mmCIF file of C-alpha atoms in Angstrom:
data_model
loop_
_atom_site.group_PDB
_atom_site.id
_atom_site.type_symbol
_atom_site.label_atom_id
_atom_site.label_comp_id
_atom_site.label_asym_id
_atom_site.label_seq_id
_atom_site.Cartn_x
_atom_site.Cartn_y
_atom_site.Cartn_z
ATOM 1 C CA MET Y 1 42.941 23.033 249.832
ATOM 2 C CA ASP Y 2 45.686 25.736 250.521
ATOM 3 C CA LEU Y 3 45.045 29.507 250.664
ATOM 4 C CA LYS Y 4 46.142 30.145 247.097
ATOM 5 C CA GLU Y 5 43.616 27.814 245.791
ATOM 6 C CA LEU Y 6 40.838 29.094 247.949
ATOM 7 C CA PHE Y 7 41.358 32.659 246.465
ATOM 8 C CA GLN Y 8 41.640 31.341 242.931
ATOM 9 C CA SER Y 9 38.242 29.605 243.524
ATOM 10 C CA ALA Y 10 36.794 32.787 245.064
ATOM 11 C CA PHE Y 11 37.847 35.026 242.061
ATOM 12 C CA THR Y 12 36.571 32.323 239.611
ATOM 13 C CA SER Y 13 33.224 32.137 241.335
ATOM 14 C CA LEU Y 14 32.703 35.914 241.446
ATOM 15 C CA LYS Y 15 33.941 36.437 237.880
ATOM 16 C CA SER Y 16 31.547 33.834 236.540
ATOM 17 C CA ASN Y 17 28.550 35.928 237.951
ATOM 18 C CA GLY Y 18 30.087 39.386 237.050
ATOM 19 C CA MET Y 19 26.904 41.475 236.942
ATOM 20 C CA ARG Y 20 25.411 39.918 240.049
ATOM 21 C CA THR Y 21 28.737 40.461 241.850
ATOM 22 C CA PHE Y 22 28.901 44.123 240.850
ATOM 23 C CA LEU Y 23 25.238 44.879 241.945
ATOM 24 C CA THR Y 24 26.050 43.220 245.356
ATOM 25 C CA MET Y 25 29.047 45.211 245.826
ATOM 26 C CA LEU Y 26 27.255 48.641 244.992
ATOM 27 C CA GLY Y 27 26.024 49.302 248.536
ATOM 28 C CA ILE Y 28 29.700 48.874 249.654
ATOM 29 C CA ILE Y 29 30.879 50.998 247.011
ATOM 30 C CA ILE Y 30 28.502 53.960 247.826
ATOM 31 C CA GLY Y 31 28.989 53.747 251.491
ATOM 32 C CA ILE Y 32 32.802 53.644 251.486
ATOM 33 C CA SER Y 33 32.999 56.482 248.545
ATOM 34 C CA SER Y 34 30.626 58.684 250.426
ATOM 35 C CA VAL Y 35 32.931 58.630 253.712
ATOM 36 C CA ILE Y 36 35.982 59.172 251.796
ATOM 37 C CA LEU Y 37 34.507 61.921 249.699
ATOM 38 C CA ILE Y 38 32.946 63.957 252.454
ATOM 39 C CA TYR Y 39 36.039 63.405 254.853
ATOM 40 C CA SER Y 40 38.446 64.557 252.159
ATOM 41 C CA ILE Y 41 36.372 67.552 251.275
ATOM 42 C CA GLY Y 42 35.927 68.477 254.898
ATOM 43 C CA GLN Y 43 39.585 68.204 255.690
ATOM 44 C CA GLY Y 44 40.446 70.159 252.556
ATOM 45 C CA ALA Y 45 38.165 73.022 253.797
ATOM 46 C CA VAL Y 46 39.906 73.199 257.123
ATOM 47 C CA VAL Y 47 43.325 73.247 255.416
ATOM 48 C CA PHE Y 48 42.040 75.900 253.147
ATOM 49 C CA VAL Y 49 40.685 78.180 255.882
ATOM 50 C CA ASN Y 50 43.874 77.475 258.006
ATOM 51 C CA ASN Y 51 46.183 78.434 255.244
ATOM 52 C CA GLU Y 52 44.186 81.509 254.340
ATOM 53 C CA LEU Y 53 43.953 82.562 258.087
ATOM 54 C CA SER Y 54 47.727 82.104 258.325
ATOM 55 C CA SER Y 55 48.389 84.259 255.407
ATOM 56 C CA PHE Y 56 45.940 86.855 256.541
ATOM 57 C CA GLY Y 57 47.134 86.831 260.033
ATOM 58 C CA THR Y 58 45.800 85.160 263.278
ATOM 59 C CA ASN Y 59 47.049 87.734 265.696
ATOM 60 C CA PHE Y 60 44.058 89.839 265.774
ATOM 61 C CA PHE Y 61 40.411 89.807 266.975
ATOM 62 C CA GLN Y 62 37.398 91.743 265.851
ATOM 63 C CA ILE Y 63 34.489 93.491 267.679
ATOM 64 C CA ASN Y 64 31.091 94.139 265.965
ATOM 65 C CA PRO Y 65 28.101 96.043 267.347
ATOM 66 C CA GLY Y 66 25.057 94.000 268.246
ATOM 67 C CA SER Y 67 24.302 91.095 270.821
ATOM 68 C CA SER Y 68 24.138 88.647 267.912
ATOM 69 C CA LEU Y 69 26.141 87.826 264.592
ATOM 70 C CA MET Y 70 22.671 88.464 262.792
ATOM 71 C CA SER Y 71 22.244 91.870 264.160
ATOM 72 C CA SER Y 72 25.873 92.611 263.549
ATOM 73 C CA MET Y 73 25.713 91.442 259.885
ATOM 74 C CA GLY Y 74 22.433 93.172 259.357
ATOM 75 C CA GLY Y 75 23.822 96.507 260.341
ATOM 76 C CA GLY Y 76 20.871 97.234 262.695
ATOM 77 C CA ALA Y 77 23.044 97.665 265.927
ATOM 78 C CA ASP Y 78 24.409 100.940 266.729
ATOM 79 C CA THR Y 79 26.612 100.092 270.044
ATOM 80 C CA ILE Y 80 30.116 100.702 269.000
ATOM 81 C CA THR Y 81 31.340 104.311 268.606
ATOM 82 C CA LEU Y 82 34.529 106.076 267.546
ATOM 83 C CA GLU Y 83 35.055 107.074 271.280
ATOM 84 C CA ASP Y 84 35.032 103.428 272.110
ATOM 85 C CA VAL Y 85 37.720 102.878 269.649
ATOM 86 C CA GLU Y 86 39.870 105.606 270.959
ATOM 87 C CA ALA Y 87 39.226 104.422 274.687
ATOM 88 C CA ILE Y 88 40.727 101.087 273.691
ATOM 89 C CA ARG Y 89 43.704 102.881 271.885
ATOM 90 C CA LYS Y 90 44.421 105.080 274.899
ATOM 91 C CA ASP Y 91 44.004 102.513 277.738
ATOM 92 C CA THR Y 92 47.705 101.890 279.162
ATOM 93 C CA SER Y 93 46.466 98.856 280.886
ATOM 94 C CA LEU Y 94 45.929 97.071 277.479
ATOM 95 C CA THR Y 95 49.649 96.317 277.038
ATOM 96 C CA ASN Y 96 49.113 93.295 274.622
ATOM 97 C CA ILE Y 97 47.530 95.473 272.039
ATOM 98 C CA LYS Y 98 49.613 96.423 269.155
ATOM 99 C CA ASN Y 99 47.093 98.044 266.557
ATOM 100 C CA VAL Y 100 43.557 99.160 266.645
ATOM 101 C CA GLY Y 101 41.724 99.707 263.446
ATOM 102 C CA ALA Y 102 38.056 100.504 262.727
ATOM 103 C CA PHE Y 103 35.718 101.114 259.652
ATOM 104 C CA VAL Y 104 32.123 102.284 258.919
ATOM 105 C CA THR Y 105 30.219 101.040 255.866
ATOM 106 C CA THR Y 106 27.440 102.820 253.565
ATOM 107 C CA SER Y 107 26.086 102.140 250.195
ATOM 108 C CA VAL Y 108 26.105 105.304 248.094
ATOM 109 C CA SER Y 109 25.976 106.409 244.475
ATOM 110 C CA VAL Y 110 29.330 106.516 242.894
ATOM 111 C CA SER Y 111 29.973 107.968 239.466
ATOM 112 C CA ALA Y 112 32.790 108.717 237.022
ATOM 113 C CA ASN Y 113 33.197 108.780 233.189
ATOM 114 C CA ASP Y 114 29.373 108.907 232.828
ATOM 115 C CA VAL Y 115 29.034 105.504 234.807
ATOM 116 C CA ASP Y 116 26.798 105.570 237.793
ATOM 117 C CA LYS Y 117 26.587 102.738 240.261
ATOM 118 C CA ILE Y 118 25.494 102.058 243.914
ATOM 119 C CA ILE Y 119 28.801 100.788 245.485
ATOM 120 C CA LEU Y 120 29.677 99.771 249.164
ATOM 121 C CA VAL Y 121 32.137 102.468 250.598
ATOM 122 C CA TYR Y 122 34.157 101.715 253.537
ATOM 123 C CA GLY Y 123 35.329 104.577 255.914
ATOM 124 C CA MET Y 124 38.739 103.136 257.271
ATOM 125 C CA SER Y 125 41.184 104.107 259.828
ATOM 126 C CA PRO Y 126 44.623 103.916 258.520
ATOM 127 C CA GLU Y 127 45.585 100.940 260.872
ATOM 128 C CA ILE Y 128 43.410 98.638 258.895
ATOM 129 C CA VAL Y 129 46.122 98.289 255.997
ATOM 130 C CA ASP Y 130 48.403 96.661 258.656
ATOM 131 C CA LEU Y 131 45.609 94.261 259.819
ATOM 132 C CA LEU Y 132 43.949 93.188 256.561
ATOM 133 C CA ASN Y 133 46.941 93.291 254.233
ATOM 134 C CA PRO Y 134 45.381 94.517 251.042
ATOM 135 C CA THR Y 135 47.364 94.134 247.878
ATOM 136 C CA MET Y 136 48.143 97.445 246.386
ATOM 137 C CA VAL Y 137 47.958 97.456 242.633
ATOM 138 C CA HIS Y 138 48.693 101.013 242.088
ATOM 139 C CA GLY Y 139 49.362 103.873 244.462
ATOM 140 C CA GLU Y 140 49.001 103.895 248.208
ATOM 141 C CA PHE Y 141 46.346 103.173 251.034
ATOM 142 C CA ILE Y 142 44.868 105.562 253.272
ATOM 143 C CA THR Y 143 47.462 107.317 255.442
ATOM 144 C CA ALA Y 144 47.105 108.846 259.127
ATOM 145 C CA ASP Y 145 47.444 112.465 257.628
ATOM 146 C CA ASN Y 146 44.457 111.603 255.263
ATOM 147 C CA ASN Y 147 42.368 110.525 258.015
ATOM 148 C CA LEU Y 148 43.560 113.469 260.314
ATOM 149 C CA ASN Y 149 42.739 116.115 257.849
ATOM 150 C CA SER Y 150 39.359 114.334 256.575
ATOM 151 C CA GLU Y 151 40.869 114.553 253.099
ATOM 152 C CA GLN Y 152 38.462 113.633 250.101
ATOM 153 C CA VAL Y 153 40.752 110.807 248.938
ATOM 154 C CA VAL Y 154 39.725 107.231 247.890
ATOM 155 C CA VAL Y 155 41.313 103.878 247.249
ATOM 156 C CA ILE Y 156 39.250 101.797 244.830
ATOM 157 C CA GLY Y 157 39.162 98.074 244.338
ATOM 158 C CA ASP Y 158 40.606 96.898 241.095
ATOM 159 C CA LYS Y 159 37.225 95.786 239.770
ATOM 160 C CA VAL Y 160 35.708 99.088 240.645
ATOM 161 C CA SER Y 161 38.742 100.631 238.638
ATOM 162 C CA GLU Y 162 37.831 98.452 235.707
ATOM 163 C CA THR Y 163 34.111 99.535 235.700
ATOM 164 C CA PHE Y 164 34.890 103.298 235.659
ATOM 165 C CA PHE Y 165 38.223 103.673 233.983
ATOM 166 C CA GLY Y 166 38.681 100.481 231.876
ATOM 167 C CA GLN Y 167 40.530 97.172 232.188
ATOM 168 C CA GLY Y 168 44.376 97.605 232.899
ATOM 169 C CA THR Y 169 44.114 101.441 233.362
ATOM 170 C CA ASN Y 170 46.146 102.887 236.312
ATOM 171 C CA SER Y 171 43.506 105.364 237.736
ATOM 172 C CA VAL Y 172 45.462 106.803 240.408
ATOM 173 C CA GLY Y 173 44.967 110.606 240.172
ATOM 174 C CA GLU Y 174 41.484 110.319 238.575
ATOM 175 C CA LYS Y 175 38.497 111.948 240.028
ATOM 176 C CA ILE Y 176 35.457 110.083 241.124
ATOM 177 C CA LYS Y 177 32.209 111.306 242.702
ATOM 178 C CA ILE Y 178 30.913 109.633 245.851
ATOM 179 C CA ALA Y 179 27.443 110.861 247.131
ATOM 180 C CA ASN Y 180 28.205 114.010 244.820
ATOM 181 C CA LYS Y 181 31.430 114.779 246.440
ATOM 182 C CA THR Y 182 34.568 114.786 244.488
ATOM 183 C CA PHE Y 183 37.296 112.319 245.645
ATOM 184 C CA LYS Y 184 40.773 111.958 244.315
ATOM 185 C CA VAL Y 185 41.835 108.315 243.664
ATOM 186 C CA ILE Y 186 45.187 107.557 245.480
ATOM 187 C CA GLY Y 187 45.437 103.917 245.188
ATOM 188 C CA VAL Y 188 43.998 100.806 243.432
ATOM 189 C CA THR Y 189 43.840 97.584 245.623
ATOM 190 C CA ARG Y 190 42.781 93.857 245.519
ATOM 191 C CA SER Y 191 42.142 91.289 248.231
ATOM 192 C CA GLY Y 192 45.351 89.620 249.334
ATOM 193 C CA SER Y 193 43.144 86.688 250.687
ATOM 194 C CA VAL Y 194 40.893 84.440 248.815
ATOM 195 C CA LEU Y 195 39.077 83.725 252.103
ATOM 196 C CA PHE Y 196 37.672 87.329 251.969
ATOM 197 C CA GLY Y 197 36.631 87.028 248.455
ATOM 198 C CA GLY Y 198 36.107 90.551 246.781
ATOM 199 C CA PHE Y 199 36.222 92.522 250.055
ATOM 200 C CA PHE Y 200 38.964 94.721 248.515
ATOM 201 C CA ASP Y 201 38.060 94.185 244.843
ATOM 202 C CA ASN Y 202 34.471 95.541 244.677
ATOM 203 C CA ALA Y 203 34.375 98.436 247.069
ATOM 204 C CA LEU Y 204 35.875 102.149 247.843
ATOM 205 C CA PHE Y 205 37.903 103.036 250.801
ATOM 206 C CA ILE Y 206 38.047 106.409 252.137
ATOM 207 C CA PRO Y 207 39.422 108.035 255.427
ATOM 208 C CA ILE Y 208 37.120 107.145 258.402
ATOM 209 C CA ASN Y 209 36.705 110.793 259.550
ATOM 210 C CA THR Y 210 35.775 111.774 255.916
ATOM 211 C CA ALA Y 211 33.175 109.074 255.940
ATOM 212 C CA MET Y 212 31.635 109.839 259.062
ATOM 213 C CA ASN Y 213 31.429 113.688 258.520
ATOM 214 C CA GLU Y 214 30.773 113.866 254.817
ATOM 215 C CA VAL Y 215 29.464 110.560 253.509
ATOM 216 C CA ALA Y 216 27.979 108.155 256.012
ATOM 217 C CA GLY Y 217 26.559 110.809 258.372
ATOM 218 C CA SER Y 218 26.912 108.427 261.276
ATOM 219 C CA SER Y 219 29.380 107.784 264.151
ATOM 220 C CA THR Y 220 28.373 104.188 264.490
ATOM 221 C CA ILE Y 221 31.518 101.735 263.885
ATOM 222 C CA ARG Y 222 30.620 98.606 261.935
ATOM 223 C CA GLU Y 223 33.838 96.711 263.136
ATOM 224 C CA VAL Y 224 36.885 97.296 265.205
ATOM 225 C CA ASP Y 225 39.937 95.101 264.400
ATOM 226 C CA ILE Y 226 42.541 94.708 267.262
ATOM 227 C CA GLU Y 227 45.988 93.289 266.568
ATOM 228 C CA VAL Y 228 47.813 91.717 269.589
ATOM 229 C CA LYS Y 229 51.471 91.432 270.234
ATOM 230 C CA ASP Y 230 51.253 87.833 271.793
ATOM 231 C CA THR Y 231 48.849 85.553 270.411
ATOM 232 C CA ASN Y 232 49.118 83.398 273.598
ATOM 233 C CA LEU Y 233 47.416 86.236 275.548
ATOM 234 C CA MET Y 234 44.654 86.560 273.052
ATOM 235 C CA ASN Y 235 41.889 85.460 275.346
ATOM 236 C CA GLU Y 236 43.127 87.453 278.138
ATOM 237 C CA THR Y 237 43.255 90.659 275.819
ATOM 238 C CA ILE Y 238 39.627 89.941 274.626
ATOM 239 C CA ASN Y 239 38.560 89.618 278.169
ATOM 240 C CA GLN Y 240 40.127 92.971 279.115
ATOM 241 C CA VAL Y 241 38.731 94.805 276.086
ATOM 242 C CA THR Y 242 35.226 93.285 276.761
ATOM 243 C CA GLU Y 243 35.459 94.515 280.494
ATOM 244 C CA LEU Y 244 36.249 98.020 279.281
ATOM 245 C CA LEU Y 245 33.404 98.184 276.744
ATOM 246 C CA ARG Y 246 31.043 96.883 279.172
ATOM 247 C CA GLU Y 247 32.098 99.534 281.749
ATOM 248 C CA ARG Y 248 31.795 102.278 279.079
ATOM 249 C CA HIS Y 249 28.334 100.988 278.063
ATOM 250 C CA ASN Y 250 27.112 100.762 281.693
ATOM 251 C CA LEU Y 251 26.113 97.207 281.487
ATOM 252 C CA LYS Y 252 25.307 95.450 284.656
ATOM 253 C CA VAL Y 253 26.512 92.293 286.017
ATOM 254 C CA GLY Y 254 24.579 89.457 284.203
ATOM 255 C CA GLU Y 255 23.420 91.700 281.466
ATOM 256 C CA GLU Y 256 24.277 90.515 277.951
ATOM 257 C CA ASN Y 257 27.094 92.263 275.997
ATOM 258 C CA ASP Y 258 25.734 94.497 273.255
ATOM 259 C CA PHE Y 259 28.793 93.816 271.102
ATOM 260 C CA ILE Y 260 30.275 90.515 269.857
ATOM 261 C CA THR Y 261 33.881 89.588 269.758
ATOM 262 C CA ALA Y 262 35.492 86.937 267.589
ATOM 263 C CA SER Y 263 39.147 85.927 266.838
ATOM 264 C CA ALA Y 264 40.547 84.623 263.593
ATOM 265 C CA THR Y 265 41.059 81.241 265.193
ATOM 266 C CA ASP Y 266 37.329 81.192 266.106
ATOM 267 C CA SER Y 267 36.527 80.956 262.547
ATOM 268 C CA LEU Y 268 38.777 77.915 261.948
ATOM 269 C CA THR Y 269 37.045 76.194 265.066
ATOM 270 C CA ILE Y 270 33.672 76.884 263.520
ATOM 271 C CA VAL Y 271 34.586 75.266 260.174
ATOM 272 C CA LYS Y 272 36.256 72.261 261.867
ATOM 273 C CA THR Y 273 33.008 71.792 264.107
ATOM 274 C CA ILE Y 274 30.858 72.128 260.937
ATOM 275 C CA THR Y 275 32.974 69.657 259.024
ATOM 276 C CA ASN Y 276 33.057 67.275 261.978
ATOM 277 C CA VAL Y 277 29.323 67.283 262.255
ATOM 278 C CA LEU Y 278 28.855 66.855 258.447
ATOM 279 C CA THR Y 279 31.289 63.982 258.514
ATOM 280 C CA LEU Y 280 29.433 62.099 261.396
ATOM 281 C CA ILE Y 281 26.084 62.685 259.606
ATOM 282 C CA ILE Y 282 27.476 61.182 256.323
ATOM 283 C CA VAL Y 283 29.290 58.301 258.182
ATOM 284 C CA ALA Y 284 25.842 57.633 259.815
ATOM 285 C CA ILE Y 285 24.194 57.498 256.499
ATOM 286 C CA SER Y 286 27.059 55.400 254.968
ATOM 287 C CA ALA Y 287 26.786 53.042 257.838
ATOM 288 C CA ILE Y 288 23.116 52.363 256.670
ATOM 289 C CA SER Y 289 24.428 51.768 253.100
ATOM 290 C CA LEU Y 290 27.003 49.449 254.300
ATOM 291 C CA VAL Y 291 24.501 47.389 256.394
ATOM 292 C CA VAL Y 292 22.204 47.270 253.198
ATOM 293 C CA GLY Y 293 25.281 46.388 251.071
ATOM 294 C CA GLY Y 294 26.111 43.517 253.965
ATOM 295 C CA VAL Y 295 22.717 42.105 253.733
ATOM 296 C CA GLY Y 296 22.850 42.004 249.954
ATOM 297 C CA VAL Y 297 26.251 40.108 250.249
ATOM 298 C CA MET Y 298 24.616 37.712 252.749
ATOM 299 C CA ASN Y 299 21.612 37.173 250.521
ATOM 300 C CA ILE Y 300 23.770 36.461 247.356
ATOM 301 C CA MET Y 301 26.067 34.137 249.268
ATOM 302 C CA LEU Y 302 23.191 32.130 250.578
ATOM 303 C CA VAL Y 303 22.010 31.904 246.871
ATOM 304 C CA SER Y 304 25.446 30.796 245.924
ATOM 305 C CA VAL Y 305 25.454 28.178 248.471
ATOM 306 C CA THR Y 306 22.105 26.628 247.285
ATOM 307 C CA GLU Y 307 23.358 26.794 243.560
ATOM 308 C CA ARG Y 308 26.528 25.051 244.478
ATOM 309 C CA THR Y 309 25.231 22.528 246.824
ATOM 310 C CA LYS Y 310 26.387 19.512 244.459
ATOM 311 C CA GLU Y 311 29.871 21.152 244.148
ATOM 312 C CA ILE Y 312 30.121 21.272 247.959
ATOM 313 C CA GLY Y 313 29.099 17.693 248.059
ATOM 314 C CA LEU Y 314 31.736 16.605 245.518
ATOM 315 C CA LEU Y 315 34.604 18.815 247.399
ATOM 316 C CA LYS Y 316 33.831 16.964 250.642
ATOM 317 C CA SER Y 317 33.740 13.637 248.930
ATOM 318 C CA ILE Y 318 37.374 14.058 247.677
ATOM 319 C CA GLY Y 319 38.553 15.105 251.086
ATOM 320 C CA ALA Y 320 37.773 18.792 251.691
ATOM 321 C CA ASP Y 321 36.816 19.420 255.364
ATOM 322 C CA ASP Y 322 34.279 21.714 256.806
ATOM 323 C CA LYS Y 323 37.014 24.432 257.539
ATOM 324 C CA ASP Y 324 38.020 24.360 253.664
ATOM 325 C CA ILE Y 325 34.361 24.799 252.796
ATOM 326 C CA LEU Y 326 33.781 27.579 255.345
ATOM 327 C CA LEU Y 327 37.017 29.282 254.303
ATOM 328 C CA GLN Y 328 36.017 29.177 250.529
ATOM 329 C CA PHE Y 329 32.828 30.766 250.963
ATOM 330 C CA LEU Y 330 33.953 33.285 253.495
ATOM 331 C CA LEU Y 331 36.795 34.241 251.301
ATOM 332 C CA GLU Y 332 34.358 34.928 248.531
ATOM 333 C CA ALA Y 333 32.394 37.395 250.710
ATOM 334 C CA ILE Y 334 35.631 39.154 251.896
ATOM 335 C CA VAL Y 335 36.934 39.404 248.360
ATOM 336 C CA MET Y 336 33.773 40.725 247.188
ATOM 337 C CA THR Y 337 33.499 43.373 249.837
ATOM 338 C CA GLY Y 338 37.241 44.074 249.588
ATOM 339 C CA ILE Y 339 37.109 44.857 245.944
ATOM 340 C CA GLY Y 340 33.978 46.946 246.670
ATOM 341 C CA GLY Y 341 35.860 48.846 249.321
ATOM 342 C CA VAL Y 342 38.850 49.615 246.943
ATOM 343 C CA ALA Y 343 36.433 50.706 244.341
ATOM 344 C CA GLY Y 344 34.650 52.945 246.785
ATOM 345 C CA ILE Y 345 37.926 54.335 248.001
ATOM 346 C CA LEU Y 346 39.117 55.069 244.468
ATOM 347 C CA LEU Y 347 35.769 56.635 243.471
ATOM 348 C CA GLY Y 348 35.711 58.832 246.699
ATOM 349 C CA ILE Y 349 39.209 60.228 246.082
ATOM 350 C CA PHE Y 350 38.376 60.829 242.305
ATOM 351 C CA GLY Y 351 35.098 62.590 243.468
ATOM 352 C CA ALA Y 352 36.994 64.776 245.967
ATOM 353 C CA GLY Y 353 39.712 65.595 243.458
ATOM 354 C CA VAL Y 354 37.069 66.990 241.027
ATOM 355 C CA ILE Y 355 35.306 68.880 243.757
ATOM 356 C CA ALA Y 356 38.695 70.152 244.987
ATOM 357 C CA ILE Y 357 39.543 71.463 241.704
ATOM 358 C CA LEU Y 358 36.219 73.063 241.163
ATOM 359 C CA VAL Y 359 35.948 74.645 244.434
ATOM 360 C CA GLY Y 360 39.579 75.613 244.661
ATOM 361 C CA ILE Y 361 40.483 73.812 247.893
ATOM 362 C CA PRO Y 362 43.358 71.400 248.522
ATOM 363 C CA LEU Y 363 42.778 67.633 247.910
ATOM 364 C CA VAL Y 364 43.375 66.011 251.425
ATOM 365 C CA VAL Y 365 43.407 62.151 251.481
ATOM 366 C CA SER Y 366 44.005 60.752 254.828
ATOM 367 C CA PRO Y 367 45.901 57.455 255.013
ATOM 368 C CA ILE Y 368 44.165 56.758 258.202
ATOM 369 C CA ALA Y 369 40.510 57.265 256.573
ATOM 370 C CA VAL Y 370 41.414 55.026 253.619
ATOM 371 C CA THR Y 371 42.743 52.332 255.872
ATOM 372 C CA VAL Y 372 39.770 52.411 258.282
ATOM 373 C CA ALA Y 373 37.368 52.531 255.222
ATOM 374 C CA PHE Y 374 39.125 49.322 253.694
ATOM 375 C CA GLY Y 375 39.154 47.684 257.021
ATOM 376 C CA VAL Y 376 35.312 48.251 257.312
ATOM 377 C CA SER Y 377 34.656 46.823 253.973
ATOM 378 C CA MET Y 378 36.662 43.704 254.815
ATOM 379 C CA LEU Y 379 34.736 43.504 258.247
ATOM 380 C CA VAL Y 380 31.450 43.629 256.465
ATOM 381 C CA GLY Y 381 32.473 40.684 254.315
ATOM 382 C CA ILE Y 382 33.458 38.581 257.442
ATOM 383 C CA VAL Y 383 30.302 39.613 259.507
ATOM 384 C CA PHE Y 384 27.831 38.969 256.627
ATOM 385 C CA GLY Y 385 29.680 36.227 254.897
ATOM 386 C CA MET Y 386 30.072 34.124 257.999
ATOM 387 C CA TYR Y 387 26.492 32.770 258.231
ATOM 388 C CA PRO Y 388 26.240 31.416 254.500
ATOM 389 C CA ALA Y 389 29.909 30.029 254.852
ATOM 390 C CA GLN Y 390 28.882 28.138 257.970
ATOM 391 C CA ARG Y 391 25.854 26.841 256.312
ATOM 392 C CA ALA Y 392 27.948 25.642 253.412
ATOM 393 C CA ALA Y 393 30.383 23.933 255.690
ATOM 394 C CA LYS Y 394 27.673 22.216 257.689
ATOM 395 C CA LEU Y 395 26.068 20.597 254.563
ATOM 396 C CA SER Y 396 26.291 16.573 254.470
ATOM 397 C CA PRO Y 397 28.152 15.304 251.568
ATOM 398 C CA ILE Y 398 25.624 12.511 250.831
ATOM 399 C CA ASP Y 399 22.882 14.940 251.010
ATOM 400 C CA ALA Y 400 24.650 17.623 248.829
ATOM 401 C CA LEU Y 401 25.399 15.048 246.133
ATOM 402 C CA ARG Y 402 21.773 13.929 246.138
ATOM 403 C CA TYR Y 403 20.630 17.660 245.856
ATOM 404 C CA GLU Y 404 18.650 18.413 242.702
#
């Protein structure tokens, strides 16, 4: 029997038991589709974050108060002051620093046009506009003069503007009360980066000096953003700033920092690590599914050998040798898992595409991942189809023809 005849025989046999074949392939389909789906989503998330950071800028790092991320996010740490920020700005040894920006935060009552809401207010230094790249819808952002003179001016997010002044309204020049103090709107802004969600859409921004003196009533800095000239010297600059702050905070050798530093590229590294771990976990789970599917293939092939014992005897009686019989049954197993692998790949890509559209991330389909997934499905067919095929090949033609 030639290879073409063997393939035709394999397809005919699988087609004659369509439902049984499909159920047998199901484990292969689930395992392969899971790998493709999770890998595509993970890589899409990495590309999304990388693109966002690139548009947002990777040439800066940030400093937050507190010895851990949780304490920093919780706002319970008060270890970075405006004096620390000024010390960083004025240190002539920090030659790689281009810009230093800082902000404070507080939630206060904000009102205008008989609408009263509690909104997050950021007191920002003017350098923040160059670091965070907000999109100005109307007007301008906070200037150095606004900050120097502690002026009562405010930049509002476009969604905040809609809340107080109506959709599509240019609210520049309007008055708004923040903590019972009247501020003039000088600009309307929105986030220029999807990654930072509604950061610039749903908040108010006032000069940092005004915030500290008249609104927040605190000298504690929530975040310091530092732009560097040469990203190749990023780590060196972070270490220099760290040493400066440790010295200012009188921290002894071996004592833990009371602040945390992180660069934009650290965020990408974290995302990559998370997606890699998740992918490994899913691959491990999928491997179990593939083994279960492989056992199902072996079981069905053994049943097929038993059902077709007379057919095997007849083939041998007309000249088919053991090799032909082995190849016939082995090809059936390989074709079954191969079709299951292709179906799993297509299902995985489709699922990843749907999720990518819903979540808003790029669809990334790796040719290497697809090739490996298909190769694994074929390998499952070879490994789990070999024993039934050998068993069929070893049948005696006389005994096979006598089989009832």
